[in-house]
XYZ file of C-alpha atoms in Angstrom:
539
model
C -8.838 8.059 5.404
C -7.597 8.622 1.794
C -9.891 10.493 -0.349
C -11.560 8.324 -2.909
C -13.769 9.411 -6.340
C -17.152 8.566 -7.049
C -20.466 8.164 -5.006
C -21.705 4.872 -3.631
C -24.453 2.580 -5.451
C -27.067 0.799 -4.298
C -27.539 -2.279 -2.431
C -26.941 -5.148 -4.813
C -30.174 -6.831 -5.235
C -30.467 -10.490 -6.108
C -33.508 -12.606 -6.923
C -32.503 -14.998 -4.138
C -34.824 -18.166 -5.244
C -33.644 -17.434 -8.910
C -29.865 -18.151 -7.724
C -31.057 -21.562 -6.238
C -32.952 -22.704 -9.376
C -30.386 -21.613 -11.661
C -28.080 -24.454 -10.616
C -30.441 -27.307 -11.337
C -30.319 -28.623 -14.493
C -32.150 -26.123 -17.654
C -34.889 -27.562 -19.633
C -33.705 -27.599 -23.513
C -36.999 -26.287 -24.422
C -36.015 -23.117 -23.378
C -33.364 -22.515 -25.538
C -36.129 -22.354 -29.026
C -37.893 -19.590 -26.803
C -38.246 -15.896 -27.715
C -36.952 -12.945 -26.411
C -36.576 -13.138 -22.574
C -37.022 -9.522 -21.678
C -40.576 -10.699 -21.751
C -40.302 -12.917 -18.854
C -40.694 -12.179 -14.836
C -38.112 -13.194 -12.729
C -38.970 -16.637 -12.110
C -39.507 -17.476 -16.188
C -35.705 -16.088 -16.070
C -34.695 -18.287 -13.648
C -36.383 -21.711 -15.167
C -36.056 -20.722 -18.679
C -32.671 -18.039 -19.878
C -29.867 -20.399 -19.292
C -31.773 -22.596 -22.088
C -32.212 -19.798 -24.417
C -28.778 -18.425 -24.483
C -26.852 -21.520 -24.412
C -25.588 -23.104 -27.985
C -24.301 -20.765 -30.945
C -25.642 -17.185 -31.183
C -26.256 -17.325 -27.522
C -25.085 -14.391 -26.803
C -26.762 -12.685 -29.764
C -29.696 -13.627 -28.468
C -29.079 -12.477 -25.177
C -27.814 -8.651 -26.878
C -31.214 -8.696 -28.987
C -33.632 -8.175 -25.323
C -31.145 -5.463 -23.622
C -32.691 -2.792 -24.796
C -37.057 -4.070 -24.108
C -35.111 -5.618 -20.657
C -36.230 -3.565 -17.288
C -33.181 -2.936 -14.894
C -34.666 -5.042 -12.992
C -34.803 -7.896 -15.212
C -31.392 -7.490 -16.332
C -29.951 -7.243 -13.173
C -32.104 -10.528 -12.426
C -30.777 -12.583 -15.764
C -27.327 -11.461 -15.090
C -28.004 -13.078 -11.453
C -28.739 -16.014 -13.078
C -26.558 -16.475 -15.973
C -23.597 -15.399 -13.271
C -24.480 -18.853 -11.118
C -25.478 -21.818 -13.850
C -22.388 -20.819 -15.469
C -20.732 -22.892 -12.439
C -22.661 -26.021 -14.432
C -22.657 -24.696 -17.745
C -19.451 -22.819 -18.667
C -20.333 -21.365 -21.980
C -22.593 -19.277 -20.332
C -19.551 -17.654 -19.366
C -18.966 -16.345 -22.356
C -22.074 -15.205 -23.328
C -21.519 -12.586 -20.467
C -18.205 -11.867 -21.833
C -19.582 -11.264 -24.985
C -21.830 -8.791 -24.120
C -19.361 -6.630 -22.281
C -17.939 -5.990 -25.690
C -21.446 -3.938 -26.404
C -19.622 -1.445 -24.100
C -23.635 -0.359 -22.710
C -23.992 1.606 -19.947
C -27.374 -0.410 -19.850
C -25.292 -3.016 -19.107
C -22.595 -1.556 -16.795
C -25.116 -0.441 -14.142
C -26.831 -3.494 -12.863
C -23.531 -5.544 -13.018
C -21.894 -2.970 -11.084
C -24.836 -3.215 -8.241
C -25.084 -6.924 -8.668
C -21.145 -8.436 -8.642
C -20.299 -7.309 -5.294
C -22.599 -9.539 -3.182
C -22.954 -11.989 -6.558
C -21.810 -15.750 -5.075
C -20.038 -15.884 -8.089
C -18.751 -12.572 -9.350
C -16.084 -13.693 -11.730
C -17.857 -13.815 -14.651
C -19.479 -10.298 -14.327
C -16.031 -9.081 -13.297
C -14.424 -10.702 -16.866
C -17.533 -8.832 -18.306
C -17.139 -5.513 -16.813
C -13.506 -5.501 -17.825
C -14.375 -6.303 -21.182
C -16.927 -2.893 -21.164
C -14.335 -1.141 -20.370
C -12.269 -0.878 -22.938
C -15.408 -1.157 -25.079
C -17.028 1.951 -23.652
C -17.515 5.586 -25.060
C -16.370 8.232 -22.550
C -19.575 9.201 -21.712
C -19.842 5.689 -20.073
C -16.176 5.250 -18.407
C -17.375 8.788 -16.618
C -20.860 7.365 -15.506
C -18.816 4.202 -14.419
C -16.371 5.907 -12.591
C -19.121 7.600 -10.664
C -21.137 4.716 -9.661
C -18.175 3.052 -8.514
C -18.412 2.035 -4.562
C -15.754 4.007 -2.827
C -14.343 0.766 -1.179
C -14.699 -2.627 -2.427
C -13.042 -5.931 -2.914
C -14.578 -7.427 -5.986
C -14.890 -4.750 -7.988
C -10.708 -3.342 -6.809
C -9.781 -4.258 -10.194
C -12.647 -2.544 -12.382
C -12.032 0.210 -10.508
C -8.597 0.918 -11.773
C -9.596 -0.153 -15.329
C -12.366 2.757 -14.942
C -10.212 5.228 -13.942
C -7.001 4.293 -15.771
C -9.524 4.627 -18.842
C -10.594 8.493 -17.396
C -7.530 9.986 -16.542
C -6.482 9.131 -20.367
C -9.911 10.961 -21.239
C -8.763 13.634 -19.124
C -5.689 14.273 -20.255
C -6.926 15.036 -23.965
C -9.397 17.534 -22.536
C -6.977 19.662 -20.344
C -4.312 19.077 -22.762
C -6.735 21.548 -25.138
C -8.923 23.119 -22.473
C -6.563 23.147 -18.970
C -8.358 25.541 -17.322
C -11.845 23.113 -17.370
C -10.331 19.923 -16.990
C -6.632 20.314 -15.349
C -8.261 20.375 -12.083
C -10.598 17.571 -13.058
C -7.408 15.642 -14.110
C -5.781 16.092 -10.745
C -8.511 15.064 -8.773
C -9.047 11.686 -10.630
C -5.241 10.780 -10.472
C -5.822 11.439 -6.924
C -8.920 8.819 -6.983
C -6.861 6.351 -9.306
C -3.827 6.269 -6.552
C -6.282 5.213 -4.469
C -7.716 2.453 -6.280
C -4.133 1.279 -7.507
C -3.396 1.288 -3.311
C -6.550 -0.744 -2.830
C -5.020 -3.265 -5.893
C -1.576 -3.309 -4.471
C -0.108 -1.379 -6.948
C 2.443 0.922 -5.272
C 4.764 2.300 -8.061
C 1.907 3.303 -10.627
C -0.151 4.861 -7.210
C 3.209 6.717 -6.442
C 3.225 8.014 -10.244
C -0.627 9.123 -10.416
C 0.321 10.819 -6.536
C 3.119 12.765 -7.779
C 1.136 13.952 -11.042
C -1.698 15.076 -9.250
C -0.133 17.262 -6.843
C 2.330 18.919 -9.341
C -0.929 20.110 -11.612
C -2.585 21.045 -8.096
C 0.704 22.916 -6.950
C 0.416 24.391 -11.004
C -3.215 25.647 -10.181
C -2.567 27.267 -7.093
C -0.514 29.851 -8.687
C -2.998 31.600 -10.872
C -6.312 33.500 -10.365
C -8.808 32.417 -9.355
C -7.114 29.557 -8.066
C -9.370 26.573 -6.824
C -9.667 25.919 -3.005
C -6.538 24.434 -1.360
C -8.872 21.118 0.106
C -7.817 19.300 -3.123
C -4.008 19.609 -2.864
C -4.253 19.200 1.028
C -6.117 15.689 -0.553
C -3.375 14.607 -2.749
C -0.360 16.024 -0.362
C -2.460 13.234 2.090
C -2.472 10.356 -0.617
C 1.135 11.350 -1.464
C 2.196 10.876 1.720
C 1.357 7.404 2.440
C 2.776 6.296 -1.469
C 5.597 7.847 -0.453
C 6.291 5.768 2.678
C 5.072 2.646 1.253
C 8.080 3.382 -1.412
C 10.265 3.861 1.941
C 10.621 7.236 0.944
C 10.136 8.061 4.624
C 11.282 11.925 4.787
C 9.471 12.593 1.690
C 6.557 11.338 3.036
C 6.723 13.310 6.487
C 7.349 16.777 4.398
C 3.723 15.965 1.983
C 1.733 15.373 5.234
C 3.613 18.168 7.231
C 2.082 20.830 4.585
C -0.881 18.836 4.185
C -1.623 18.957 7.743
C -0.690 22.869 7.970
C -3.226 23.638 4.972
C -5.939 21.423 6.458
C -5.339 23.184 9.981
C -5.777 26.810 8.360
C -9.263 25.501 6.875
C -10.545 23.655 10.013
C -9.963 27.063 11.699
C -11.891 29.107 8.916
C -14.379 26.453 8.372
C -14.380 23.579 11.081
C -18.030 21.744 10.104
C -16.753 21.212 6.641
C -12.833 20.475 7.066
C -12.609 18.756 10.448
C -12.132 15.628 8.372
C -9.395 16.957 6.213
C -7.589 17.606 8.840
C -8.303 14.739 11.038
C -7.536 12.430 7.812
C -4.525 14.150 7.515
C -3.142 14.195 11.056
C -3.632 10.195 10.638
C -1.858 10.289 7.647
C 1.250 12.564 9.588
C 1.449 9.850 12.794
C 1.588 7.057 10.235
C 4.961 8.894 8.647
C 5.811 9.711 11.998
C 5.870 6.421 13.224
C 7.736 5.262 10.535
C 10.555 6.964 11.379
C 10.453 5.944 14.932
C 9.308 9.570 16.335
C 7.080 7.936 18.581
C 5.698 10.714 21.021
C 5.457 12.863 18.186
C 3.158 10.268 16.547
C 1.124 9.279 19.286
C 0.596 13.277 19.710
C -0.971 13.490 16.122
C -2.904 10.133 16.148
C -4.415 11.251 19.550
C -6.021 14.584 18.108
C -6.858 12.334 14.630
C -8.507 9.817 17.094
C -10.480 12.743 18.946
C -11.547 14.665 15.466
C -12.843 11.592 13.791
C -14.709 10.775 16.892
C -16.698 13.927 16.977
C -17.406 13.484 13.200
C -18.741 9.660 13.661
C -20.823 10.733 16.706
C -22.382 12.878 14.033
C -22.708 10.782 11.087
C -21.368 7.319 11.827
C -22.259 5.863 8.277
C -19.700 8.453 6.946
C -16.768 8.314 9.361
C -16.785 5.296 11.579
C -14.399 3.326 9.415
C -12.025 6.149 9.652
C -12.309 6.424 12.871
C -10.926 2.363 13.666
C -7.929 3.269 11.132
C -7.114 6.405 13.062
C -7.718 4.388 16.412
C -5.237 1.150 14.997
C -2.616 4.310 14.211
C -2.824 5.405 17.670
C -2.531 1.897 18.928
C 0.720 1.121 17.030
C 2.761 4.250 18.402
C 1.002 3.237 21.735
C 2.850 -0.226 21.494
C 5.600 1.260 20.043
C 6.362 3.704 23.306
C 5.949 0.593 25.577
C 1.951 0.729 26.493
C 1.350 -2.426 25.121
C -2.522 -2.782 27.315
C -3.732 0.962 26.085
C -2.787 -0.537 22.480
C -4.506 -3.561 22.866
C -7.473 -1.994 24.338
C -7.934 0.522 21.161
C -7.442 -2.270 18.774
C -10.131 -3.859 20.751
C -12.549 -1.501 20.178
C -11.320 -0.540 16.635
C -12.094 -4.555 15.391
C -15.420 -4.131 16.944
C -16.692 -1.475 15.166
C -15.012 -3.194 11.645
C -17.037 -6.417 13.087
C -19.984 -4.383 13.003
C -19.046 -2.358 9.730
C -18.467 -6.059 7.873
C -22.024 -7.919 9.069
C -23.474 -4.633 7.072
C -20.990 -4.679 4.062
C -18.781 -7.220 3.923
C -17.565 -6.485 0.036
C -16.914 -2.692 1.405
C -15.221 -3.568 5.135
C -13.901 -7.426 5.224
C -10.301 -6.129 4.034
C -10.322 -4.151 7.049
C -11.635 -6.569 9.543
C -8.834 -8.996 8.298
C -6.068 -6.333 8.726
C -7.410 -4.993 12.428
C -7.738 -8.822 13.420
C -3.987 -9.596 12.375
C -3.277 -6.581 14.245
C -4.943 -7.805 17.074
C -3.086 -10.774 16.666
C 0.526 -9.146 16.729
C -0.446 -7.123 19.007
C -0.917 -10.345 21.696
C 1.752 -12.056 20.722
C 4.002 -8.891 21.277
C 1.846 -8.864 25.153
C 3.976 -12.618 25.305
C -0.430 -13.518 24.843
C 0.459 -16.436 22.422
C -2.657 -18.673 22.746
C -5.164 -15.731 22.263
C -3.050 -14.483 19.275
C -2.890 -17.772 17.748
C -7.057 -17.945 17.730
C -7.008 -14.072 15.805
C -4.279 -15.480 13.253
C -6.661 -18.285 12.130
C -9.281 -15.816 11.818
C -7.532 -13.748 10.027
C -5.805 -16.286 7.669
C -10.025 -17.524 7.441
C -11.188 -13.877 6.180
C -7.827 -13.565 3.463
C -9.025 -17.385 2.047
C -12.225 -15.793 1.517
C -11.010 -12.127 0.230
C -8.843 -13.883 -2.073
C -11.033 -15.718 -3.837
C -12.772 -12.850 -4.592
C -10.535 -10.106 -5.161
C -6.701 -9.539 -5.916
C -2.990 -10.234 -5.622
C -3.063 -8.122 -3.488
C -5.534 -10.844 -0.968
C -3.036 -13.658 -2.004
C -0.483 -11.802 -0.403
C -2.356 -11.025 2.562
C -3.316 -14.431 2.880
C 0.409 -15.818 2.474
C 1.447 -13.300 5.133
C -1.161 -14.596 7.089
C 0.086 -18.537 6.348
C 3.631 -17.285 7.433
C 2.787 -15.473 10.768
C 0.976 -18.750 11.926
C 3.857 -20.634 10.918
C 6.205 -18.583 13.444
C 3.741 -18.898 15.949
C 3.723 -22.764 15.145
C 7.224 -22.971 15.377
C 7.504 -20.670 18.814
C 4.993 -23.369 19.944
C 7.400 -26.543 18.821
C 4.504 -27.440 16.619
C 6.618 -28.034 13.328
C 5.045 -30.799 11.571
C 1.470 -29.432 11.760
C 3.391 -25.992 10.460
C 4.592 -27.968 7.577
C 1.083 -27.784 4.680
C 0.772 -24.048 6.171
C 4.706 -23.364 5.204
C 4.458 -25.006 1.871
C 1.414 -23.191 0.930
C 2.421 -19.958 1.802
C 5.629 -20.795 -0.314
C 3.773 -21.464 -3.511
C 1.551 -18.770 -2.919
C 4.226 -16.308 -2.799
C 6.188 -17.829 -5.505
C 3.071 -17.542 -7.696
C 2.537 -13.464 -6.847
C 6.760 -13.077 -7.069
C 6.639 -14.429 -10.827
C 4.270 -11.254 -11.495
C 5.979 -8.842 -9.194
C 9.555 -9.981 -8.476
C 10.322 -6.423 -7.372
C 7.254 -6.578 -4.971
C 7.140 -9.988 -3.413
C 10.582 -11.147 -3.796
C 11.813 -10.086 0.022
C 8.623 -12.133 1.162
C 9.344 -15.233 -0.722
C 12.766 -15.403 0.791
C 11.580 -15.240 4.338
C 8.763 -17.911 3.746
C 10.918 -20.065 1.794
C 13.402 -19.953 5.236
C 10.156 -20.475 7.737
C 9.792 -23.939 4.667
C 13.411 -24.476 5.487
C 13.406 -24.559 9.184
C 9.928 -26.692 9.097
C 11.447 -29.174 6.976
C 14.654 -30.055 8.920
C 12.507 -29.766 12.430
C 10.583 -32.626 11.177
C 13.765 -34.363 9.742
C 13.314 -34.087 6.064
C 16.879 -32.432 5.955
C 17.805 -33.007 1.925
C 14.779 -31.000 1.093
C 15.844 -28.310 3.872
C 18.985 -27.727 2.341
C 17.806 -26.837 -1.229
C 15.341 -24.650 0.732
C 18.124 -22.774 2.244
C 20.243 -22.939 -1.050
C 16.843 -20.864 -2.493
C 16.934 -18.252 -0.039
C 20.545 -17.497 -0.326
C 20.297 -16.921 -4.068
C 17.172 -14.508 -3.581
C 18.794 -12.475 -1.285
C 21.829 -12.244 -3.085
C 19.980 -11.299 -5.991
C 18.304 -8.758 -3.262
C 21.479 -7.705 -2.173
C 23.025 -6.473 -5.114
C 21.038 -3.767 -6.197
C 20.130 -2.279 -2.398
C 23.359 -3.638 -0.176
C 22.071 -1.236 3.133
C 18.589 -3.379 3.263
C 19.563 -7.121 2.404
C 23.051 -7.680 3.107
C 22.267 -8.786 6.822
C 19.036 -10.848 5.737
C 21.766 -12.424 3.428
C 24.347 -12.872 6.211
C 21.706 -15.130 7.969
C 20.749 -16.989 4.777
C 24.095 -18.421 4.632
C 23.814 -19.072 8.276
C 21.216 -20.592 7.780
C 22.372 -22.883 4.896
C 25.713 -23.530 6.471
C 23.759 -24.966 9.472
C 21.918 -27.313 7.135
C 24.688 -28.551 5.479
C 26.650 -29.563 8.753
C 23.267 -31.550 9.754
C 23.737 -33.708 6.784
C 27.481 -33.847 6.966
C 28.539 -31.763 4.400
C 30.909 -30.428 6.944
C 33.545 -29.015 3.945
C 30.547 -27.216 1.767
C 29.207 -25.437 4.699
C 33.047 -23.850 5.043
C 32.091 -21.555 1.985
C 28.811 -20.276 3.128
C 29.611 -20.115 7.360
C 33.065 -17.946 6.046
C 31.078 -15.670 3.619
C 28.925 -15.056 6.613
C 31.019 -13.856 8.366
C 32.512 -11.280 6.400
C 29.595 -9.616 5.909
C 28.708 -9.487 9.418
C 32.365 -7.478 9.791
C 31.031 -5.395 6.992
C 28.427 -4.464 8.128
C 30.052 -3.853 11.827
């Protein structure tokens, strides 16, 4: 679990029938009519795309705001949301009146987008409020945010990008009020950066946070320690996704020490501290391959956040599979492969359950236990039953990203690329072929954003392209494929030698291979040679 800012809102209601009828075509005699915050729901549905549509639309829509119930704007958002699939201008009529920056406005589209069938355009709108809003809205935003959610991932940070600045101004005059303020929402905004796929500004808002914390602790009356324990938690995992892996052990270390005096002085409130931060200490554990050690602090998180869910399952069950899928990797990882598979079992049935209730909130994590359901089979040698939790998986990250981030698209081409091993382990190249190439563009696509991110990742699904290609004999093509990857990983290489000089020593393997099958016997000389001086290197 990694603390998160806010308090949930309510169940997104949607006039159902008006979605349907929106779609048909709109009468034109609408669009002469009055202002609609005097019609019901079903006057909405037949009649606002009409009124709205043309020039001024979207001053007509502003003028009813403020006579409009919540319930009838939340309705005539509904609708405008799904006949702008027909009618695109509609589109920006919503855009347009995001730039009112109303809270009036920001609190039905923030119930409604998540289980809208079309959420982009409210999404393009919200954004839009926020840079419109006063502060006093950002702050009411930020606290009817959901605490997990896939649409909405990218708001989120807007929101509290948009606070933390707010906060800074106060504590910069006022520190005592607001400092500690400040350091909880940079905690929060890590969070929602991690939840974007964001890992060097999360790292940044991490490190912030628990140097003002660390600042606070030292006078009196200091605030309570739960806070830093919080942020040590959050820095901890930034930290190792940076592969800053000792770093990482030393934040949860003291964060599980602090959370460990608190449980003892008061168990029925910090139980999950410190079961949130255990998890958070077998995760850095793990990473550096201190298995038992791991397994040992994933075991007691496992235990703690099972006598928390027995007593409120709403609040901790989800925590409880995460701590459960921790417990199952250092399982595998000390050689217990059937205990693994039999936690990760039980940890996807409870996200199965979790996702038919909230699928905005818990699909991300049904998609990552299923994949690690999947490994987890194919690492048991279980290669047919891994192959049907793969195309489940890849089937939840088609749907993810088309409503949420980058960060989906990479999931998804992750997804693409682990069928296309299993493909290829199978001797099932040519149907691995559209599955290859996809993942290839899709990566390409996310590594022109974020070379530093999802440049490694490109390189290994351009090779998987490589390999498909000259299995199915379209050799030419293979080669330039394998010329590719050797000039990513060289450009990998340069900068961080230790990680990518052996990836690069099997790119030119690779390539010199490919030559020799098209009888460029002298050209793969160069590439074969340079091989193998970096394999003696490295030796």
């Amino acid at each position: 679990m990694r603390p998160g800012e806010g308090t949930g809102v309510a169940a997104p209601i949607s006039p159902e029938g008006a979605i349907v009828k929106a779609s048909r075509p709109v009468a034109e005699q609408g669009r002469a009519g009055g202002s609609w915050s005097g019609l019901d729901v079903v006057q909405l549905t037949e009649r606002l795309p009409g009124v709205v549509r043309g020039p001024g639309g979207a001053s007509r829509f502003a003028s009813g705001i403020a006579q409009a119930s919540e319930a009838q704007l939340r309705a005539a958002f509904a609708v405008l949301a799904e006949a702008g699939a027909a009618h695109p201008e509609l589109d920006d009529v919503l855009l347009e009146v995001g730039a009112l920056g109303s809270w009036a406005v920001a609190r039905p589209a923030l119930e409604l987008a998540p289980g809208c069938t079309r959420p982009r355009p409210l999404v393009a709108m919200l954004f839009r409020l926020v840079d419109a809003a006063d502060a006093s809205t950002v702050h009411s935003m930020a606290e009817a945010l959901p605490r997990r959610g896939t649409v909405l991932a990218g708001v989120a940070v807007a929101v509290m990008e948009r606070r933390v600045a707010a906060l800074r101004r106060l504590a910069r005059s006022t520190p005592s009020s607001y400092a500690p303020v400040l350091a909880e929402a940079l905690t929060g905004l890590s969070l929602r950066l991690t939840d974007l796929g964001r890992p060097d500004p999360a790292l940044a808002a991490d490190l912030e946070a628990v140097k003002i914390h660390r600042r606070l602790a030292k006078r009196e009356p200091s605030p309570g320690p739960s806070a830093l324990v919080a942020a040590l938690a959050n820095l901890a995992l930034s930290l190792a996704a940076s592969a800053r892996s000792d770093d990482a052990l030393a934040a949860a270390q003291e964060a599980v020490e602090l959370s460990r005096r608190l449980a003892v002085e008061q168990p029925t409130r910090y139980l999950g501290l410190l079961a949130s931060a255990l998890s958070t200490q077998a995760n850095c554990l793990g990473g550096l391959r201190r298995r038992a050690e791991a397994l040992a602090a994933a075991q007691e998180s496992t235990q703690l956040y099972q006598r928390l869910a027995d007593r409120a399952p709403d609040t901790y069950q989800a925590d409880l599979t995460a701590a459960m899928i921790t417990q199952a990797r250092q399982l595998a990882g000390l050689g217990r492969g059937d205990e693994a598979l039999d936690q990760i079992k039980e940890a996807v049935r409870i996200r199965r359950r979790l996702t038919r209730q909230d699928p905005d909130a818990y699909l991300p994590d049904l998609a990552a236990g299923v994949t690690t359901l999947s490994r987890q089979l194919t690492g048991l040698g279980r290669h047919a039953d891994a192959l049907v939790h793969i195309r489940e998986a890849l089937r939840y990250y088609r749907r993810l990203s088309e409503r949420g981030s980058d960060l989906h698209l990479a999931h998804l081409a992750s997804s693409l690329n682990h069928l296309v091993i299993a493909m290829i382990r199978g001797g099932r190249h040519s149907a691995a072929l559209g599955h290859a190439d996809e993942a290839t563009q899709l990566y390409r696509r996310l590594a022109e954003s974020d070379p530093g991110l999802h440049l490694p990742a490109l390189a290994s699904s351009t090779n998987n392209l490589a390999i498909v290609l000259a299995s199915v004999g379209r050799r030419e093509e293979a080669v330039e494929h394998a010329r590719e990857v050797v000039r990513i990983r060289r450009q990998l290489a340069r900068p961080d030698p230790g990680r990518y000089l052996a990836p690069l020593a099997a790119a030119l393997d690779n390539l010199a291979k490919q030559l020799r099958a098209i009888g460029l016997q002298a050209e793969a000389a160069a590439p074969a040679e340079e091989a193998a001086k970096l394999r003696r290197r490295l030796a």
